[in-house]
XYZ file of C-alpha atoms in Angstrom:
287
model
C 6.106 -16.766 15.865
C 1.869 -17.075 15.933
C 1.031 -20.346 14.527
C -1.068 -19.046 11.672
C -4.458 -21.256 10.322
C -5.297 -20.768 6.385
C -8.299 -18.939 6.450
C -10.750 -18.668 4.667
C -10.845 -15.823 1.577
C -13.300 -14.871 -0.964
C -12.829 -12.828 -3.950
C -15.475 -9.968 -5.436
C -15.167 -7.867 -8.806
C -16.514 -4.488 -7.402
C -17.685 -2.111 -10.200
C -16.648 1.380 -9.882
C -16.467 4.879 -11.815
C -15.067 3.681 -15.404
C -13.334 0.553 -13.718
C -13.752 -2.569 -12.433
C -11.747 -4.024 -8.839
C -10.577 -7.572 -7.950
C -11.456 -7.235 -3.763
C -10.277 -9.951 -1.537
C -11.432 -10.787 1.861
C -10.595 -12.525 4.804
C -11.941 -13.221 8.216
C -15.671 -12.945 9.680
C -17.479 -10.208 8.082
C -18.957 -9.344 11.540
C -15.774 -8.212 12.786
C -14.426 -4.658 12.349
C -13.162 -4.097 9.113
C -9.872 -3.216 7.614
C -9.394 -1.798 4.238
C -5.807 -2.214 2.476
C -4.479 0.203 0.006
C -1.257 -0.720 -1.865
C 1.275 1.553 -3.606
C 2.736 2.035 -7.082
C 2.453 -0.588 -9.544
C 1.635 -3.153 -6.717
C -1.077 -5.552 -6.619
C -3.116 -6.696 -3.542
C -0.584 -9.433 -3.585
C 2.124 -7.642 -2.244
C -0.187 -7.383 1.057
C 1.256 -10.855 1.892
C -0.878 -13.353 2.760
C -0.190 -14.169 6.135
C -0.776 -10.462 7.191
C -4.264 -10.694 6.129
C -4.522 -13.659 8.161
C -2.776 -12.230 10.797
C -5.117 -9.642 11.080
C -8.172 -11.783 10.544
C -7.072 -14.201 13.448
C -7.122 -11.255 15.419
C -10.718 -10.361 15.103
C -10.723 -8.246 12.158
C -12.485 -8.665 8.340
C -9.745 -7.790 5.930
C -10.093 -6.269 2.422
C -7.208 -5.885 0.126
C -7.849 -5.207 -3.681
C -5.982 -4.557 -7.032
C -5.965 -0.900 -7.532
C -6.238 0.291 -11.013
C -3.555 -1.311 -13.766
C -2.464 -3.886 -11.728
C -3.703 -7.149 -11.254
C -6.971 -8.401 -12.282
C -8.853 -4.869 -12.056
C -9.161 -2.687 -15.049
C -6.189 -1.702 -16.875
C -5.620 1.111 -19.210
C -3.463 1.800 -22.006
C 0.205 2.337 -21.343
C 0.688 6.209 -21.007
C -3.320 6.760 -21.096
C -4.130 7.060 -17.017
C -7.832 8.316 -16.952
C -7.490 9.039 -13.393
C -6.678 10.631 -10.429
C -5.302 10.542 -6.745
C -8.947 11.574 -5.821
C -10.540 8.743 -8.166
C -8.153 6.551 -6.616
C -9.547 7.413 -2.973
C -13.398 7.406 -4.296
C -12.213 3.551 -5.115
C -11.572 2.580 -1.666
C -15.086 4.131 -0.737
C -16.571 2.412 -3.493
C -15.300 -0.793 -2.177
C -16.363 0.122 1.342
C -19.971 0.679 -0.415
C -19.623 -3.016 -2.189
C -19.276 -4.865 0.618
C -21.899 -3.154 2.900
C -19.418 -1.061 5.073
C -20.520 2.556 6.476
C -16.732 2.683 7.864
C -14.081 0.911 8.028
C -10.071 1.410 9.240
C -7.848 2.400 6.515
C -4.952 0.953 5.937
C -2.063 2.116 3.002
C 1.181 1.678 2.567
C 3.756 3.795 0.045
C 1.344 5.284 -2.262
C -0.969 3.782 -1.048
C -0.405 5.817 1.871
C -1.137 8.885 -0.406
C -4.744 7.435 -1.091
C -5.363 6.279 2.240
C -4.762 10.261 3.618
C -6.811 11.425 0.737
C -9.304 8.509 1.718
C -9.080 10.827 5.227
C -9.097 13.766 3.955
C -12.042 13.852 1.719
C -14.140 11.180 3.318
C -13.291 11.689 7.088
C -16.975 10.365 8.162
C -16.483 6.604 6.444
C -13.137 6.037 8.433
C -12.428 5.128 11.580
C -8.517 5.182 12.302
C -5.959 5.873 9.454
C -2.422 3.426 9.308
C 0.157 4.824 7.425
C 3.358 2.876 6.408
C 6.437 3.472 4.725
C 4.625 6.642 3.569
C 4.971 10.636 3.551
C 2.652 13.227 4.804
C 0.582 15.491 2.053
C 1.679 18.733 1.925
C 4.961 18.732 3.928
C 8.090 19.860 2.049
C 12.165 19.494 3.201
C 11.798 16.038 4.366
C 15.000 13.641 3.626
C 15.536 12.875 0.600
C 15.681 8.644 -1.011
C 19.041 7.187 -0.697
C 21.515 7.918 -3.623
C 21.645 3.795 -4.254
C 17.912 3.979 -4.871
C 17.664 7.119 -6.705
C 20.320 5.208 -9.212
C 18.365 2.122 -9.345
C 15.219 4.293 -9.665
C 16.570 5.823 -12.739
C 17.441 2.479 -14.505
C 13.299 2.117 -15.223
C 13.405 4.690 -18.024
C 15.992 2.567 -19.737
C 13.429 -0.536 -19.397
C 11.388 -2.093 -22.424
C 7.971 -2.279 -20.928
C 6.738 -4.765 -22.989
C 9.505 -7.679 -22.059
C 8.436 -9.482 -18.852
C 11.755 -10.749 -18.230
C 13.253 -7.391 -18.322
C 10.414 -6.141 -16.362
C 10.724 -9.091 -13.916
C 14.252 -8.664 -13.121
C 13.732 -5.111 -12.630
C 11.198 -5.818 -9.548
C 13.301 -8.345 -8.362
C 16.094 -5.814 -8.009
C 13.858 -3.347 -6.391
C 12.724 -5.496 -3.874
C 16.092 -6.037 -3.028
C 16.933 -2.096 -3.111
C 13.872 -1.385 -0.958
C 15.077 -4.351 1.974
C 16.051 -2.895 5.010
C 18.844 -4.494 7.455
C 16.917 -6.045 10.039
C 16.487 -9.108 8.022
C 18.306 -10.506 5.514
C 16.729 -10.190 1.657
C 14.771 -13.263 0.654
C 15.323 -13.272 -3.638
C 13.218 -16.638 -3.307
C 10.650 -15.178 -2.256
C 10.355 -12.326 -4.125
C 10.683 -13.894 -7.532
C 7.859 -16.329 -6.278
C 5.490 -13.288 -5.319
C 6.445 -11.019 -8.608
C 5.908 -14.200 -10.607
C 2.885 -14.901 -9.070
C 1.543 -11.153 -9.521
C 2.670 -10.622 -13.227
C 0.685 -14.276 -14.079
C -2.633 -12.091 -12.977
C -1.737 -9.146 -14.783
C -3.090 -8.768 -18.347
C -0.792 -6.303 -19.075
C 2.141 -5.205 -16.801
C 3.006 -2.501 -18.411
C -0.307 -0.545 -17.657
C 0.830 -0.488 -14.438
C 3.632 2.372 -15.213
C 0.881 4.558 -15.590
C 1.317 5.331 -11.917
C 4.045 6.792 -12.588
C 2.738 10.005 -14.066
C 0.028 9.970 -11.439
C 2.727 10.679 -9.260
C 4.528 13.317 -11.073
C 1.622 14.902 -12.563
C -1.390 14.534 -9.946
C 0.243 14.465 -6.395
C -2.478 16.017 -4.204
C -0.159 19.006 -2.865
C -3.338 20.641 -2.159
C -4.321 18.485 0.315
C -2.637 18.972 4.132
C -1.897 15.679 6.514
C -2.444 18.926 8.612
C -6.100 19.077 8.333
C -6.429 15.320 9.110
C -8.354 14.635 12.195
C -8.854 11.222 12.802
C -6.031 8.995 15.017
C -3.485 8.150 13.517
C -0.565 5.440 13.495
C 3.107 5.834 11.076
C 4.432 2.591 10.567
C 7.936 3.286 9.197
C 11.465 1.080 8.465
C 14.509 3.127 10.571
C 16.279 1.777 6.943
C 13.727 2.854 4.515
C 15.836 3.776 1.403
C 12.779 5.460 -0.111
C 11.320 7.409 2.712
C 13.517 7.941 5.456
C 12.334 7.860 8.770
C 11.660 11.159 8.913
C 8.659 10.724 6.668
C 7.325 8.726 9.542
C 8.426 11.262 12.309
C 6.686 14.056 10.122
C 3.804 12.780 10.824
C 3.848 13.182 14.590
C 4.436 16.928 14.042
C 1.906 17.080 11.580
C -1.041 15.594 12.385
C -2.776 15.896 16.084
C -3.601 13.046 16.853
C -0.583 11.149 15.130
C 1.682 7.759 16.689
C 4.575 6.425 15.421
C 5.939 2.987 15.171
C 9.243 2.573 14.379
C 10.328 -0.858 12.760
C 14.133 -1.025 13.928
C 15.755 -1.517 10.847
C 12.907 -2.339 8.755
C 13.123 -1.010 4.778
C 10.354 0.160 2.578
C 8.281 -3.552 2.871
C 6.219 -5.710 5.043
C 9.011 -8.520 5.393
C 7.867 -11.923 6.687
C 9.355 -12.073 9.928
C 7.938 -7.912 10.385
C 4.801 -9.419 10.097
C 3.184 -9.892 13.523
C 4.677 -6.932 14.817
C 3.097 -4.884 12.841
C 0.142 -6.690 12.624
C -0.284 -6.193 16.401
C 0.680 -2.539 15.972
C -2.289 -2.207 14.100
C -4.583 -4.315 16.510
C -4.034 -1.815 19.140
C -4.537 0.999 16.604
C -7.556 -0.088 15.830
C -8.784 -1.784 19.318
């Protein structure tokens, strides 16, 4: 494994349309930039740290940021989401526009992933090559299906008072576990470090469910991974429990200009010792 240096980060509130971002970056601002998007109810945080740096010691400048309800950026009341994928994808532009950037790579993982094609999609002039991991394509229907184990544990977050950390702690720490794959062995250590670590910046956890119903209710079905133009590279878990590898494959029939990379029994997460493989993977995406 790379011996990693701690580099150096700085941290910028961005203002946006009706919200305000926590941004993060690492590495020499001269470099090309990368852009992270993270998916439901996940904070920049859950980019780990040493991937940022991984990528920065490779010659890149790194932004990851809190999307809306989660972190320190602008929450909303629970149940009250005043936005949309699309307002969600004009974020990551605004950021772009914050720090100075005509273009940058895009990078998004889960739903993130959803943003970061919609980023594509309706913005194709401000990006330069589109990663997608542990993600589905818009638009393309009859692909598997989540494992029945996670579809259970899935379930159990209706039953969950959103207003009691612990509850909503041990909930996380379960999913983490659900989402592991079988490469590596689950690390509950860590996890409860990181989801104790991202719930002390949270004002209010709970506003983070509201992405949710911007799944059920505002999934961009009327945008195509089809129409997407720009290279592209599928990161994807062989044991992803919530997309199946064939979410990652799809996108090689999909999209023209589409790789994938498969991470041999990788699940839906960026686990530690993952980490400079797919680091690199995106190095010579992006080279």
């Amino acid at each position: 494994m790379e011996e990693m240096s701690s580099f150096a980060s700085t941290e910028t509130s961005i203002e946006v349309k009706g919200a305000k971002l926590q941004t993060q970056a690492f590495g020499d601002p001269s470099s090309p930039p990368i852009i992270l998007i993270m998916g439901m109810m996940a904070s920049m945080l859950w980019w780990p740290d040493r991937f940022c740096e991984a990528l920065a010691a490779r010659q890149r400048y790194v932004i990851r940021y809190d999307q809306r309800d989660t972190g320190l950026s602008t929450h909303y009341p629970q149940g009250e989401a005043l936005y949309s994928f699309s307002d969600l994808a004009d974020d990551a532009i605004a950021i772009l526009d914050g720090y100075g950037l005509e273009t940058a790579h895009v990078v998004g993982m889960s739903m993130g992933g959803v943003v970061a094609q919609e980023v594509a999609l309706r913005h194709p002039r401000r990006v330069r090559t589109l990663t997608l991991i542990s993600t589905s394509p818009l638009g393309v229907e009859g692909l598997p299906s989540s494992t029945k184990a996670y579809q259970e544990h899935s379930r159990s977050a209706e039953a969950i008072d959103w207003s009691n950390l612990e509850a909503i702690a041990d909930f996380l720490r379960r999913d983490t576990a659900m989402l592991a794959g079988t490469r590596h062995p689950h690390d509950p250590d860590a996890a409860r470090a990181l989801i104790a670590r991202d719930m002390a910046r949270a004002p209010s956890f709970a506003s983070a469910t509201n992405h949710f119903t911007l799944v059920s209710e505002e999934r961009p079905e009327r945008l195509q991974a089809s129409d997407i133009k720009l290279p592209v590279l599928a990161i994807h878990g062989t044991a992803d429990p919530l997309f199946p590898i064939g979410h990652g494959e799809a996108f090689t029939k999909v999209v023209r200009d589409a790789r994938l990379h498969r991470v041999e029994g990788g699940g839906h997460e960026i686990h530690e010792r993952d980490i400079d493989e797919i680091a690199q993977a995106i190095i010579d995406h992006t080279a």
